[in-house]
């Protein structure tokens, strides 16, 4: 209704309000974005003198020919493929079940959501203990069914599985909450109409709930994929600061961390960061493209 | 305090002028309506008075004082909005007293004044409630009390009744009238509802396209519209508009030659079309038309007439004036509510002049 | 038994089973924390500690400077949260209510920061803070988190739902922008602000990678970093590790139970940001 033009005075006032936030965002978000792209091209860089004596593409060539990096990329993708579909499906099912009950629904929500508020370090320690090959709870439990003890954390064949199971367990609550939000946005009348039209429980689920929930399902998948790309804390603690037995859980961010923090190869670490950014960007672009093309029911 | 606009214009960024060269004086102690269709500039004019907007050109005076550069606070205006804009986290009394709190008036004094105002607007029993617990009408009463709390130089009401249902609207309209009379505060009321404006105002300013179409008291606006827009915007049912050429022959004897030459449109209010034996003063014309339909709604009677291919809405006939299944109806026109407009859409002749 | 009640029972059965899977690791943590060293090595594991060792908590607490870690974490969490909320309120108000040159450009630039993985920014931020001589200080743990554009964006959306007329009414009533922001907008947006604050508290308390990189002395460690370091000292003494884990987990669970409503609202919003 009333749109006053900005003036020099109003701009000055606005910047007084903005400046605390802008200084921080500028220094620790905007500037580093530019810097990390720049650093990925520094091939000779002295951290102490802050001198760049050579720039070029060789960092990218190096990581691309580094078997560790290829392994990290591969593991990251295996991790995402292992976690996301299962996590989304389990969360969806539990959310739908939770949506159907009244009694104790709040209690269940609290329980499922607990890992989200818990330190990843603590969670990883707990699971490290559960996965213990001698005294671990999981092997003891599987032993009841006659399954031989598995050395979850030291056997390269099982390490990734162990990581995936723990990550699904940890992220479930978050996804459930999102699905519940999506479900509560679906007008109850659709279900009622479908019931009048003669659809049974399964048909209502299949033809009403699932399609109406699909934008939320997509969103949950995207969020899970992006956070999957960034997995680090769990691995660090679960495998005692190592990228798993035989580097079987070496992921992109772990690679970045090693190059940066243990080997001091800033340029290479930055190049790995650029690859991480590109992966995130691709997913985001797909998301934007999808949201533009599809109607939002929810 | 009276409000004077001197050649006020307003232009938004990249857009044409929204208001062009406004000049008017809103008289002190009266209730003035700004009336017009949406987008005509009435709310913008109100915001210029309030000081929420500043004009691009021209000057605004409150009494003798030039307030053009002053903001809303310095102008000491009180304002009531369509959606009430009550602070949802404050009680009724806190809302009413808020402007006084801003003025740093001590608590005892301001609560006393707040309670008096609450009595004035009849919400004295709701003082400790929150806005969310009140009906729309009560919320609007609180909003009025809040606007009055600071003893405003001018009280501004921006479509205050539009969010209320029909019956409440009529009730609140009377209430606003009463409160205004009781306090004597100069009041400016924005509405798009001509009926509301006719009932509530001392003066009406009709606006269209950012320009004043007419500024007068309600009856003058109704009986002596300056132009085609005012004539057709005011009145329900909408005034009949037909090309003058159709009835030129019938009108020639009663209008001057000079008018006859320029006449373009004939405007006739529905209630001015009456049976020939009606008691009031008539124009010396005798016309006839074919009955298209007759509809009765309670005490109202709507007849549609076809006069040489033009349809006229008629409300001047009573049931007893109509014969059953009558096809052709003879009628005449009253001296009130018949106008002729020229090609510039200005009213150049009014039947009262006969 | 009707078909309906059978399906209800099945429903609760599945949810309970899931609930058990979710809660068992936490219970196992507490159970282990109460065992003796030799009991942790029993095969098969005992489900209830034979002789609860409450002293384990004290032992763990004293085995490493956990008090120091705890105070560090608390201090960093409080300062970051308060600071971030203040910068967020001010920034969100400017974007929601004020007109200024370059508004669109700045807004879009800031939006871009939400898309970038923060892991990527660790390297340049480390370099910046080293240059400022802030590595291994509280400043390194606090300053980079004093603003979050995600929070600004979320709060701006909330501020924008407050009708314009309220702003005009307040102006006419004689309030300044500053007063209007703190006395009217902020109270009305309380639930969003609390949600953002609790999310930040949880995030700060649990954050690991940055504090690990930005500090290198025992004195500056936060609880997660300290706990991770403690694993090297404790070795296989899982009863102590679990006792220490319990210490770090409990405060957030308490906060969570009290502020659950806000946290869930906040998570829902954060998930919907894309």
Coordinates of C-alpha atoms in Angstrom, one line a residue, chain B:
Chain B
X1 CA -8.6 21.6 12.7
X2 CA -9.2 22.0 9.1
X3 CA -7.0 20.4 6.5
X4 CA -5.9 22.2 3.4
X5 CA -4.2 20.7 0.3
X6 CA -2.5 23.1 -2.0
X7 CA -1.6 21.7 -5.4
X8 CA -0.6 18.4 -4.0
X9 CA 0.7 15.7 -6.4
X10 CA 2.2 12.3 -5.7
X11 CA 4.1 10.1 -8.1
X12 CA 5.5 6.7 -7.3
X13 CA 8.8 5.4 -8.7
X14 CA 8.7 4.6 -12.4
X15 CA 5.0 5.2 -12.4
X16 CA 2.7 8.0 -13.5
X17 CA 1.3 10.4 -11.0
X18 CA -1.1 8.7 -8.7
X19 CA -2.6 12.0 -7.5
X20 CA -2.6 15.1 -9.6
X21 CA -2.8 18.7 -8.3
X22 CA -5.2 18.2 -5.5
X23 CA -6.7 21.3 -3.9
X24 CA -9.3 21.2 -1.2
X25 CA -10.1 22.2 2.3
X26 CA -11.6 19.7 4.8
X27 CA -13.7 21.7 7.2
X28 CA -13.1 21.6 10.9
X29 CA -15.3 19.5 13.2
X30 CA -17.1 17.7 10.4
X31 CA -17.0 14.2 9.1
X32 CA -15.8 14.1 5.5
X33 CA -15.8 11.0 3.3
X34 CA -13.3 10.2 0.6
X35 CA -15.3 8.2 -1.8
X36 CA -14.4 6.4 -4.9
X37 CA -13.8 3.0 -6.6
X38 CA -10.7 1.1 -5.7
X39 CA -7.5 2.5 -7.0
X40 CA -9.0 6.0 -7.3
X41 CA -6.5 7.5 -4.8
X42 CA -8.6 7.8 -1.8
X43 CA -6.4 5.8 0.6
X44 CA -3.4 7.5 -0.8
X45 CA -5.0 10.9 -0.1
X46 CA -5.7 9.7 3.5
X47 CA -2.1 8.6 3.9
X48 CA -0.9 12.0 2.7
X49 CA -3.1 13.6 5.4
X50 CA -1.7 11.2 8.0
X51 CA 1.9 11.8 7.1
X52 CA 2.6 8.2 6.4
X53 CA 3.3 9.4 2.8
X54 CA 4.9 12.6 1.7
X55 CA 3.7 14.4 -1.4
X56 CA 6.1 14.8 -4.4
X57 CA 4.8 18.4 -4.9
X58 CA 2.5 20.8 -3.2
X59 CA 1.7 21.8 0.4
X60 CA -0.5 20.5 3.2
X61 CA -1.8 22.7 6.0
X62 CA -3.4 21.8 9.3
X63 CA -5.1 25.0 10.2
X64 CA -2.5 27.7 9.7
X65 CA 0.4 25.3 10.1
X66 CA 2.4 23.9 7.2
X67 CA 2.8 20.2 8.0
X68 CA 4.0 19.0 4.6
X69 CA 7.4 17.8 5.9
X70 CA 6.1 16.5 9.2
X71 CA 5.6 12.8 10.0
X72 CA 2.5 11.1 11.4
X73 CA 3.6 11.6 15.0
X74 CA 4.2 15.3 14.6
X75 CA 0.9 15.8 12.9
X76 CA -0.9 14.3 15.9
X77 CA -3.3 12.3 13.8
X78 CA -5.3 9.3 15.0
X79 CA -5.9 6.5 12.6
X80 CA -8.2 3.5 12.4
X81 CA -7.5 0.7 9.9
X82 CA -9.7 -1.7 8.0
X83 CA -8.1 -4.7 9.8
X84 CA -8.1 -2.8 13.1
X85 CA -4.3 -3.2 13.6
X86 CA -4.7 -3.8 17.4
X87 CA -1.6 -5.0 19.1
X88 CA -2.5 -8.7 19.6
X89 CA -0.3 -9.1 22.7
X90 CA -1.8 -6.2 24.7
X91 CA -5.2 -6.1 26.5
X92 CA -7.9 -3.8 25.4
X93 CA -7.0 -1.2 28.0
X94 CA -3.3 -1.4 27.1
X95 CA -4.1 -1.0 23.5
X96 CA -6.2 2.1 24.1
X97 CA -3.6 3.6 26.4
X98 CA -0.6 2.8 24.2
X99 CA -0.4 6.2 22.5
X100 CA -0.5 7.8 26.0
X101 CA 2.3 5.5 27.2
X102 CA 4.3 6.7 24.2
X103 CA 3.7 10.2 25.4
X104 CA 5.0 9.2 28.9
X105 CA 1.8 10.0 30.6
X106 CA 1.8 8.4 34.0
X107 CA 0.0 5.1 34.4
X108 CA -2.8 6.3 36.7
X109 CA -3.8 9.2 34.5
X110 CA -3.6 7.2 31.3
X111 CA -5.7 4.3 32.6
X112 CA -8.3 6.8 33.8
X113 CA -8.4 8.3 30.3
X114 CA -8.4 4.9 28.7
X115 CA -11.4 3.9 30.8
X116 CA -13.3 7.0 29.8
X117 CA -12.7 6.3 26.1
X118 CA -13.7 2.7 26.6
X119 CA -17.0 4.0 28.0
X120 CA -17.4 6.4 25.0
X121 CA -17.1 3.5 22.5
X122 CA -19.0 1.0 24.8
X123 CA -16.2 -1.5 25.5
X124 CA -15.9 -0.8 29.2
X125 CA -16.7 -4.4 30.0
X126 CA -13.9 -5.9 27.9
X127 CA -10.9 -4.0 29.3
X128 CA -8.8 -7.0 30.4
X129 CA -9.5 -9.1 27.3
X130 CA -7.1 -9.5 24.4
X131 CA -8.1 -8.4 20.8
X132 CA -8.4 -12.0 19.7
X133 CA -11.2 -12.6 22.2
X134 CA -13.4 -9.7 20.7
X135 CA -15.8 -9.7 17.8
X136 CA -14.9 -7.6 14.8
X137 CA -17.2 -4.8 15.8
X138 CA -15.7 -4.6 19.3
X139 CA -12.2 -4.6 17.9
X140 CA -13.1 -1.7 15.7
X141 CA -14.5 0.1 18.7
X142 CA -11.2 -0.4 20.6
X143 CA -9.3 0.8 17.5
X144 CA -11.4 4.0 17.5
X145 CA -10.8 4.5 21.2
X146 CA -7.1 4.1 20.7
X147 CA -7.1 6.6 17.9
X148 CA -8.9 9.1 20.1
X149 CA -6.7 8.5 23.1
X150 CA -4.1 11.0 22.0
X151 CA -6.7 13.6 21.4
X152 CA -5.9 13.7 17.7
X153 CA -5.9 16.9 15.6
X154 CA -7.7 14.8 13.0
X155 CA -9.2 11.3 13.1
X156 CA -8.6 9.2 10.0
X157 CA -10.6 6.1 9.3
X158 CA -9.5 3.9 6.4
X159 CA -12.4 1.7 5.3
X160 CA -13.1 0.9 8.9
X161 CA -16.3 -1.0 8.2
X162 CA -15.3 -3.2 5.3
X163 CA -14.4 -6.2 7.4
X164 CA -17.7 -6.3 9.2
X165 CA -20.9 -8.1 8.2
X166 CA -23.8 -6.1 6.8
X167 CA -25.9 -5.6 9.9
X168 CA -22.9 -4.7 12.1
X169 CA -21.8 -2.3 9.4
X170 CA -25.0 -0.3 9.7
X171 CA -24.7 -0.3 13.5
X172 CA -21.1 0.8 13.6
X173 CA -21.8 3.4 11.0
X174 CA -24.2 5.0 13.4
X175 CA -21.7 4.6 16.2
X176 CA -19.0 6.4 14.4
X177 CA -21.4 9.2 13.6
X178 CA -22.4 9.4 17.3
X179 CA -18.8 9.3 18.5
X180 CA -17.8 12.0 16.0
X181 CA -20.7 14.3 17.0
X182 CA -19.9 13.7 20.7
X183 CA -16.2 14.5 20.4
X184 CA -16.4 17.1 17.6
X185 CA -13.1 15.8 16.2
X186 CA -12.5 16.6 12.6
X187 CA -12.9 13.2 10.9
X188 CA -11.9 11.8 7.5
X189 CA -13.5 8.6 6.5
X190 CA -12.4 6.5 3.5
X191 CA -14.9 4.2 1.8
X192 CA -15.8 2.7 -1.6
X193 CA -19.4 2.2 -0.5
X194 CA -21.5 5.2 -1.7
X195 CA -24.4 4.2 0.5
X196 CA -22.2 4.3 3.6
X197 CA -20.8 7.7 2.5
X198 CA -24.3 9.1 2.0
X199 CA -25.4 8.0 5.5
X200 CA -22.5 9.1 7.5
X201 CA -21.0 12.2 6.1
X202 CA -21.3 15.9 6.4
X203 CA -19.3 16.2 3.2
X204 CA -18.3 13.8 0.5
X205 CA -15.3 14.1 -1.7
X206 CA -15.7 11.9 -4.8
X207 CA -12.4 10.8 -6.3
X208 CA -11.6 9.0 -9.5
X209 CA -8.3 8.6 -11.3
X210 CA -6.4 10.6 -8.7
X211 CA -8.6 13.7 -9.2
X212 CA -11.4 15.2 -7.3
X213 CA -14.7 14.7 -9.1
X214 CA -16.8 16.7 -6.7
X215 CA -16.7 17.9 -3.1
X216 CA -19.9 18.8 -1.4
X217 CA -22.5 17.7 1.1
X218 CA -24.3 14.4 0.4
X219 CA -27.6 15.8 -0.9
X220 CA -25.9 18.3 -3.2
X221 CA -23.8 15.4 -4.6
X222 CA -26.9 13.4 -5.2
X223 CA -29.1 16.2 -6.6
X224 CA -26.5 18.2 -8.4
X225 CA -23.8 15.9 -9.7
X226 CA -21.1 17.8 -11.5
X227 CA -20.4 15.0 -14.0
X228 CA -21.3 11.7 -15.4
X229 CA -19.0 9.8 -13.0
X230 CA -20.5 11.3 -9.9
X231 CA -24.0 10.8 -11.2
X232 CA -23.5 7.2 -11.9
X233 CA -21.3 6.4 -8.9
X234 CA -23.8 7.7 -6.4
X235 CA -27.2 6.2 -6.1
X236 CA -28.7 2.7 -6.1
X237 CA -29.9 1.4 -8.5
X238 CA -27.4 2.9 -10.8
X239 CA -28.7 5.9 -12.7
X240 CA -30.1 5.2 -16.2
X241 CA -27.9 6.4 -19.0
X242 CA -29.2 6.7 -22.5
X243 CA -28.1 8.6 -25.6
X244 CA -29.8 12.0 -25.7
X245 CA -30.7 11.6 -29.4
X246 CA -33.3 9.1 -28.6
X247 CA -35.5 11.5 -26.7
X248 CA -34.3 14.7 -28.3
X249 CA -37.7 15.5 -29.7
X250 CA -39.5 15.1 -26.4
X251 CA -36.9 17.3 -24.6
X252 CA -36.5 20.0 -27.2
X253 CA -39.5 22.1 -25.9
X254 CA -38.2 22.2 -22.3
X255 CA -34.5 22.8 -22.7
X256 CA -32.6 25.8 -24.1
X257 CA -31.2 25.6 -27.6
X258 CA -27.6 25.9 -26.4
X259 CA -28.0 22.9 -24.2
X260 CA -29.8 20.9 -26.9
X261 CA -26.8 21.4 -29.2
X262 CA -24.2 20.0 -26.8
X263 CA -26.4 17.3 -25.2
X264 CA -24.9 13.9 -25.5
X265 CA -26.2 11.7 -22.6
X266 CA -29.4 11.7 -20.7
X267 CA -29.3 10.6 -17.1
X268 CA -32.4 9.6 -15.2
X269 CA -32.5 8.3 -11.7
X270 CA -34.7 5.2 -11.4
X271 CA -37.0 6.8 -8.8
X272 CA -37.6 9.8 -11.1
X273 CA -39.5 7.8 -13.6
X274 CA -43.1 8.0 -12.3
X275 CA -46.7 7.6 -13.4
X276 CA -48.3 10.6 -15.0
X277 CA -50.7 11.2 -12.1
X278 CA -47.9 11.3 -9.5
X279 CA -48.3 14.2 -7.1
X280 CA -44.8 15.7 -7.3
X281 CA -43.5 18.3 -9.8
X282 CA -43.0 17.0 -13.2
X283 CA -41.2 17.9 -16.4
X284 CA -43.6 18.5 -19.1
X285 CA -42.8 15.4 -21.0
X286 CA -45.0 12.3 -21.6
X287 CA -43.1 9.2 -22.6
X288 CA -43.9 5.6 -23.1
X289 CA -42.0 2.3 -23.0
X290 CA -42.6 -1.4 -23.2
X291 CA -42.5 -3.4 -20.0
X292 CA -39.7 -6.0 -20.1
X293 CA -40.0 -7.3 -16.5
X294 CA -41.5 -6.5 -13.2
X295 CA -39.9 -7.7 -9.9
X296 CA -40.8 -7.0 -6.4
X297 CA -38.4 -7.3 -3.4
X298 CA -40.3 -6.5 -0.2
X299 CA -41.3 -2.8 -0.4
X300 CA -39.3 -2.2 -3.5
X301 CA -40.6 -2.6 -7.0
X302 CA -38.2 -2.8 -10.0
X303 CA -39.7 -2.4 -13.5
X304 CA -37.6 -2.7 -16.6
X305 CA -38.8 -0.6 -19.5
X306 CA -37.7 -0.7 -23.1
X307 CA -37.8 2.8 -24.5
X308 CA -36.8 2.7 -28.2
X309 CA -34.3 0.0 -27.7
X310 CA -32.8 1.4 -24.5
X311 CA -33.6 -0.3 -21.2
X312 CA -34.5 1.8 -18.2
X313 CA -34.6 0.7 -14.6
X314 CA -37.7 2.2 -12.9
X315 CA -38.5 2.3 -9.2
X316 CA -41.0 5.2 -9.2
X317 CA -44.0 3.0 -9.8
X318 CA -46.0 1.3 -7.1
X319 CA -47.9 -1.9 -7.4
X320 CA -51.2 -0.1 -7.8
X321 CA -49.8 1.9 -10.7
X322 CA -49.4 -1.2 -12.8
X323 CA -52.2 -3.0 -14.6
X324 CA -51.9 -6.7 -14.9
X325 CA -50.0 -7.9 -17.9
X326 CA -49.8 -4.3 -19.1
X327 CA -47.5 -4.1 -22.1
X328 CA -47.1 -0.4 -22.7
X329 CA -46.5 2.0 -19.8
X330 CA -46.9 5.7 -20.0
X331 CA -44.7 7.7 -17.7
X332 CA -43.3 11.1 -17.0
X333 CA -40.2 12.4 -15.2
X334 CA -39.8 14.3 -11.9
X335 CA -37.8 17.5 -11.8
X336 CA -35.4 15.8 -9.4
X337 CA -32.8 13.4 -10.7
X338 CA -32.8 14.1 -14.4
X339 CA -29.6 15.4 -16.0
X340 CA -28.0 16.0 -19.3
X341 CA -24.2 15.6 -19.9
X342 CA -22.1 16.8 -22.8
X343 CA -19.4 14.9 -24.7
X344 CA -16.9 16.0 -22.0
X345 CA -19.0 14.0 -19.5
X346 CA -19.9 17.2 -17.7
X347 CA -23.4 17.7 -16.4
X348 CA -24.7 20.8 -18.3
X349 CA -28.4 20.7 -17.5
X350 CA -30.3 19.8 -14.4
X351 CA -34.1 19.3 -14.5
X352 CA -34.5 21.3 -11.3
X353 CA -33.6 24.4 -13.3
X354 CA -36.9 24.2 -15.2

